[in-house]
CSV table of C-alpha atoms and ligand atoms in Angstrom, one decimal:
chain,number,residue,atom,x,y,z
A,1113,UNK,CA,2.4,17.1,19.0
A,1114,UNK,CA,3.2,20.6,17.6
A,1115,UNK,CA,2.7,20.2,13.8
A,1116,UNK,CA,5.9,21.9,13.0
A,1117,UNK,CA,7.7,19.0,14.6
A,1118,UNK,CA,6.5,16.5,12.1
A,1119,UNK,CA,9.7,16.5,9.9
A,1120,UNK,CA,11.9,16.3,12.9
A,1121,UNK,CA,9.8,13.6,14.4
A,1122,UNK,CA,10.1,11.5,11.1
A,1123,UNK,CA,13.9,11.6,11.6
A,1124,UNK,CA,13.7,10.9,15.4
A,1125,UNK,CA,11.4,8.1,15.0
A,1126,UNK,CA,13.9,6.6,12.3
A,1127,UNK,CA,16.9,7.0,14.7
A,1128,UNK,CA,14.7,5.2,17.5
A,1129,UNK,CA,13.7,2.3,14.9
A,1130,UNK,CA,17.5,2.0,13.9
A,1131,UNK,CA,18.4,1.5,17.6
A,1132,UNK,CA,15.6,-0.9,18.4
A,1133,UNK,CA,16.3,-3.1,15.4
A,1134,UNK,CA,20.1,-2.9,15.9
A,1135,UNK,CA,20.7,-2.1,12.1
A,1136,UNK,CA,22.7,0.5,10.3
A,1137,UNK,CA,20.0,1.3,7.9
A,1138,UNK,CA,16.2,0.4,7.4
A,1139,UNK,CA,15.4,-1.3,3.9
A,1140,UNK,CA,12.2,0.6,3.3
A,1141,UNK,CA,10.9,3.5,5.2
A,1142,UNK,CA,7.2,4.5,4.5
A,1143,UNK,CA,6.0,7.9,5.3
A,1144,UNK,CA,2.6,6.8,6.7
A,1145,UNK,CA,0.2,9.6,7.2
A,1146,UNK,CA,0.7,13.3,6.2
A,1147,UNK,CA,-0.4,15.8,8.9
A,1148,UNK,CA,-2.6,18.3,6.9
A,1149,UNK,CA,-1.1,21.2,9.1
A,1150,UNK,CA,2.4,20.6,7.8
A,1151,UNK,CA,3.7,21.4,4.3
A,1152,UNK,CA,3.9,18.2,2.5
A,1153,UNK,CA,7.3,19.0,1.2
A,1154,UNK,CA,8.8,19.6,4.6
A,1155,UNK,CA,7.9,16.1,5.7
A,1156,UNK,CA,9.1,14.4,2.5
A,1157,UNK,CA,12.2,16.7,2.6
A,1158,UNK,CA,13.1,15.0,6.0
A,1159,UNK,CA,12.6,11.5,4.3
A,1160,UNK,CA,15.0,12.7,1.6
A,1161,UNK,CA,17.6,13.5,4.3
A,1162,UNK,CA,17.2,10.0,5.8
A,1163,UNK,CA,18.0,8.7,2.2
A,1164,UNK,CA,20.8,10.9,1.7
A,1165,UNK,CA,22.3,10.1,5.0
A,1166,UNK,CA,22.1,6.4,4.4
A,1167,UNK,CA,19.8,5.8,7.3
A,1168,UNK,CA,17.1,4.2,4.9
A,1169,UNK,CA,17.8,2.5,1.7
A,1170,UNK,CA,14.6,3.2,0.1
A,1171,UNK,CA,11.6,5.5,0.8
A,1172,UNK,CA,7.8,5.2,0.2
A,1173,UNK,CA,4.8,7.2,1.0
A,1174,UNK,CA,1.2,6.4,2.0
A,1175,UNK,CA,-2.3,7.8,1.5
A,1176,UNK,CA,-1.2,10.0,-1.4
A,1177,UNK,CA,-3.0,11.4,-4.5
A,1178,UNK,CA,-1.3,11.6,-7.9
A,1179,UNK,CA,-0.1,15.2,-7.4
A,1180,UNK,CA,1.6,14.3,-4.0
A,1181,UNK,CA,3.1,11.1,-5.5
A,1182,UNK,CA,4.7,13.3,-8.2
A,1183,UNK,CA,5.7,15.9,-5.8
A,1184,UNK,CA,7.3,13.3,-3.5
A,1185,UNK,CA,9.1,11.7,-6.3
A,1186,UNK,CA,10.7,15.0,-7.3
A,1187,UNK,CA,11.6,15.8,-3.9
A,1188,UNK,CA,13.1,12.5,-3.4
A,1189,UNK,CA,15.0,13.0,-6.6
A,1190,UNK,CA,13.3,10.2,-8.6
A,1191,UNK,CA,13.9,7.8,-5.7
A,1192,UNK,CA,10.3,7.1,-4.6
A,1193,UNK,CA,9.9,3.3,-4.6
A,1194,UNK,CA,6.4,2.6,-3.1
A,1195,UNK,CA,3.1,4.1,-2.6
A,1196,UNK,CA,0.8,2.3,0.0
A,1197,UNK,CA,-2.9,3.4,-0.5
A,1198,UNK,CA,-6.3,1.9,0.6
A,1199,UNK,CA,-7.5,-0.5,-2.3
A,1200,UNK,CA,-10.1,-3.3,-2.2
A,1201,UNK,CA,-13.3,-4.4,-3.9
A,1202,UNK,CA,-15.3,-1.9,-1.5
A,1203,UNK,CA,-12.6,0.9,-2.1
A,1204,UNK,CA,-11.6,1.6,-5.5
A,1205,UNK,CA,-10.9,5.3,-5.6
A,1206,UNK,CA,-7.1,4.6,-5.6
A,1207,UNK,CA,-7.3,3.4,-9.2
A,1208,UNK,CA,-5.7,6.7,-10.6
A,1209,UNK,CA,-2.8,6.3,-8.2
A,1210,UNK,CA,-2.4,2.6,-9.1
A,1211,UNK,CA,-2.2,3.7,-12.7
A,1212,UNK,CA,0.3,6.5,-12.1
A,1213,UNK,CA,2.6,4.1,-10.2
A,1214,UNK,CA,2.3,1.5,-13.1
A,1215,UNK,CA,3.5,4.4,-15.5
A,1216,UNK,CA,6.3,5.5,-13.1
A,1217,UNK,CA,7.5,2.0,-12.2
A,1218,UNK,CA,6.8,2.5,-8.5
A,1219,UNK,CA,5.4,-0.4,-6.2
A,1220,UNK,CA,1.7,0.1,-5.4
A,1221,UNK,CA,0.8,-1.6,-2.1
A,1222,UNK,CA,-2.8,-1.7,-1.6
A,1223,UNK,CA,-3.6,-1.6,2.2
A,1224,UNK,CA,-6.6,-3.4,3.7
A,1225,UNK,CA,-6.9,-5.1,0.3
A,1226,UNK,CA,-9.7,-7.5,1.6
A,1227,UNK,CA,-11.7,-4.7,3.1
A,1228,UNK,CA,-10.1,-4.5,6.6
A,1229,UNK,CA,-10.1,-6.8,9.5
A,1230,UNK,CA,-13.7,-6.8,10.5
A,1231,UNK,CA,-15.0,-7.2,6.8
A,1232,UNK,CA,-12.3,-9.4,5.2
A,1233,UNK,CA,-14.2,-12.6,6.0
A,1234,UNK,CA,-17.4,-11.4,4.4
A,1235,UNK,CA,-15.7,-10.4,1.1
A,1236,UNK,CA,-17.5,-13.1,-0.9
A,1237,UNK,CA,-20.9,-12.2,0.6
A,1238,UNK,CA,-20.5,-8.5,0.1
A,1239,UNK,CA,-19.3,-8.9,-3.6
A,1240,UNK,CA,-21.0,-11.8,-5.4
A,1241,UNK,CA,-18.9,-11.8,-8.5
A,1242,UNK,CA,-15.8,-12.5,-6.3
A,1243,UNK,CA,-17.7,-15.4,-4.7
A,1244,UNK,CA,-19.0,-16.7,-8.1
A,1245,UNK,CA,-15.5,-16.8,-9.7
A,1246,UNK,CA,-13.9,-18.2,-6.5
A,1247,UNK,CA,-16.5,-21.2,-6.7
A,1248,UNK,CA,-15.6,-21.6,-10.3
A,1249,UNK,CA,-11.9,-22.0,-9.5
A,1250,UNK,CA,-12.4,-23.8,-6.3
A,1251,UNK,CA,-10.6,-21.0,-4.2
A,1252,UNK,CA,-11.6,-18.6,-1.7
A,1253,UNK,CA,-13.1,-15.1,-2.6
A,1254,UNK,CA,-10.1,-13.6,-0.9
A,1255,UNK,CA,-7.7,-15.3,-3.2
A,1256,UNK,CA,-9.6,-14.1,-6.2
A,1257,UNK,CA,-9.5,-10.5,-4.9
A,1258,UNK,CA,-5.6,-10.5,-4.5
A,1259,UNK,CA,-5.3,-12.3,-8.0
A,1260,UNK,CA,-7.5,-9.6,-9.5
A,1261,UNK,CA,-5.2,-6.9,-8.0
A,1262,UNK,CA,-2.1,-8.6,-9.0
A,1263,UNK,CA,-3.4,-8.8,-12.5
A,1264,UNK,CA,-3.7,-5.1,-12.7
A,1265,UNK,CA,-0.1,-4.3,-13.0
A,1266,UNK,CA,3.2,-5.9,-12.2
A,1267,UNK,CA,3.8,-2.9,-9.7
A,1268,UNK,CA,0.9,-4.1,-7.5
A,1269,UNK,CA,1.9,-5.9,-4.3
A,1270,UNK,CA,-1.1,-6.2,-1.9
A,1271,UNK,CA,-0.3,-6.4,1.8
A,1272,UNK,CA,-3.0,-8.5,3.4
A,1273,UNK,CA,-3.0,-8.7,7.1
A,1274,UNK,CA,-3.2,-12.1,8.7
A,1275,UNK,CA,-2.9,-13.8,12.1
A,1276,UNK,CA,-3.4,-17.6,11.0
A,1277,UNK,CA,-0.9,-19.7,8.8
A,1278,UNK,CA,-4.0,-21.0,6.7
A,1279,UNK,CA,-5.0,-17.4,5.6
A,1280,UNK,CA,-1.3,-16.5,4.9
A,1281,UNK,CA,-0.7,-19.6,2.7
A,1282,UNK,CA,-4.2,-18.9,1.0
A,1283,UNK,CA,-3.3,-15.5,0.2
A,1284,UNK,CA,0.2,-16.4,-0.9
A,1285,UNK,CA,-1.3,-18.8,-3.5
A,1286,UNK,CA,-3.0,-15.8,-5.3
A,1287,UNK,CA,0.0,-15.3,-7.1
A,1288,UNK,CA,-0.4,-18.6,-9.0
A,1289,UNK,CA,-4.3,-18.1,-9.6
A,1290,UNK,CA,-4.8,-16.8,-13.2
A,1291,UNK,CA,-8.0,-15.2,-14.0
A,1292,UNK,CA,-9.4,-14.7,-17.6
A,1293,UNK,CA,-9.8,-11.6,-19.2
A,1294,UNK,CA,-13.5,-11.8,-19.1
A,1295,UNK,CA,-13.3,-12.7,-15.3
A,1296,UNK,CA,-11.0,-9.7,-14.6
A,1297,UNK,CA,-13.5,-7.4,-16.6
A,1298,UNK,CA,-16.3,-8.8,-14.5
A,1299,UNK,CA,-14.6,-7.9,-11.2
A,1300,UNK,CA,-13.7,-4.6,-12.4
A,1301,UNK,CA,-17.4,-3.8,-13.1
A,1302,UNK,CA,-18.5,-5.5,-9.8
B,2103,LIG,N1,-0.9,2.8,5.2
B,2103,LIG,C1,-2.0,3.0,6.0
B,2103,LIG,O1,-2.6,4.0,6.4
B,2103,LIG,C2,-2.7,1.7,6.5
B,2103,LIG,C3,-3.9,1.7,7.2
B,2103,LIG,C4,-4.5,0.6,7.5
B,2103,LIG,C5,-3.9,-0.6,7.3
B,2103,LIG,N2,-2.7,-0.6,6.8
B,2103,LIG,C6,-1.9,-2.0,6.6
B,2103,LIG,O2,-2.7,-2.7,5.7
B,2103,LIG,C7,-2.3,-4.2,6.0
B,2103,LIG,C8,-3.6,-5.0,5.9
B,2103,LIG,O3,-4.7,-4.3,6.4
B,2103,LIG,P1,-5.9,-5.0,7.4
B,2103,LIG,O4,-5.1,-6.1,8.1
B,2103,LIG,O5,-6.3,-3.8,7.9
B,2103,LIG,O6,-6.9,-5.5,6.2
B,2103,LIG,P2,-6.9,-6.6,5.4
B,2103,LIG,O7,-5.8,-7.2,5.0
B,2103,LIG,O8,-8.0,-6.4,4.3
B,2103,LIG,O9,-7.8,-7.8,6.2
B,2103,LIG,C9,-7.2,-8.5,7.3
B,2103,LIG,C10,-8.0,-9.8,7.7
B,2103,LIG,O10,-8.1,-10.5,6.5
B,2103,LIG,C11,-8.1,-11.8,6.9
B,2103,LIG,N3,-7.5,-12.6,5.8
B,2103,LIG,C12,-6.2,-12.6,5.2
B,2103,LIG,N4,-5.9,-13.3,4.3
B,2103,LIG,C13,-7.3,-14.0,4.2
B,2103,LIG,C14,-7.5,-15.1,3.4
B,2103,LIG,N5,-6.8,-15.6,2.3
B,2103,LIG,N6,-8.9,-15.6,3.6
B,2103,LIG,C15,-9.7,-15.2,4.4
B,2103,LIG,N7,-9.3,-14.1,5.3
B,2103,LIG,C16,-8.1,-13.6,5.1
B,2103,LIG,C17,-7.3,-11.9,8.1
B,2103,LIG,O11,-7.7,-12.9,8.9
B,2103,LIG,P3,-6.9,-13.7,10.1
B,2103,LIG,O12,-6.3,-12.7,11.0
B,2103,LIG,O13,-7.9,-14.7,10.6
B,2103,LIG,O14,-5.6,-14.4,9.3
B,2103,LIG,C18,-7.5,-10.5,8.7
B,2103,LIG,O15,-8.7,-10.6,9.7
B,2103,LIG,C19,-1.7,-4.0,7.3
B,2103,LIG,O16,-0.3,-4.3,7.0
B,2103,LIG,C20,-1.6,-2.7,7.8
B,2103,LIG,O17,-0.6,-2.3,8.5
B,2103,LIG,C21,-2.0,0.6,6.3
């Protein structure tokens, strides 16, 4: 695609989604992956137009660093509601973005929070402290991982992928697992 088309493409894709979903407006529209050849402000500007036109009710961005989070929030007139970045025990470099979201009151949605489809099952073997703490609580290392993220800030909403009811139930129960300050510190340092 001609890179100059990305802002227009974002709007056309939204229109097509509205038609397919048969709705007047999309609840949350997440600008997924910036094209490095396109000025960031142009693409976020297209998302702003969708907000102003009422075609989306809320706007989020993905794969953004702190400067881009602030820029996007400015362009959207302070209406940025979510940031979706990669964050997991193996990939922690989004901590500054998580802290900024906490400061600004913007939802932070860790993607591939369990390490991704091919690695999620082995989380406990790859990260021993998660397995150790899971054993102590009689739960899965994946549940400990999600509870650890949730404890970082009320703005954190991990989005684990799942294809089975058992894993969905297991992950949902992370909202009820309370880890001690010592356990959280151990997982932070792991
Ligand atoms: N914004 C972006 O650029 C971006 C990029 C990549 C992904 N994402 C999003 O991130 C989300 C999740 O990422 P992902 O699916 O790649 O990785 P993930 O959530 O880290 O891992 C998914 C795997 O975890 C397993 N799982 C889930 N809960 C579990 C549990 N409690 N115990 C054991 N295993 C469990 C699932 O198994 P089962 O299938 O067996 O249930 C699935 O294979 C998706 O919504 C995806 O769209 C966003």
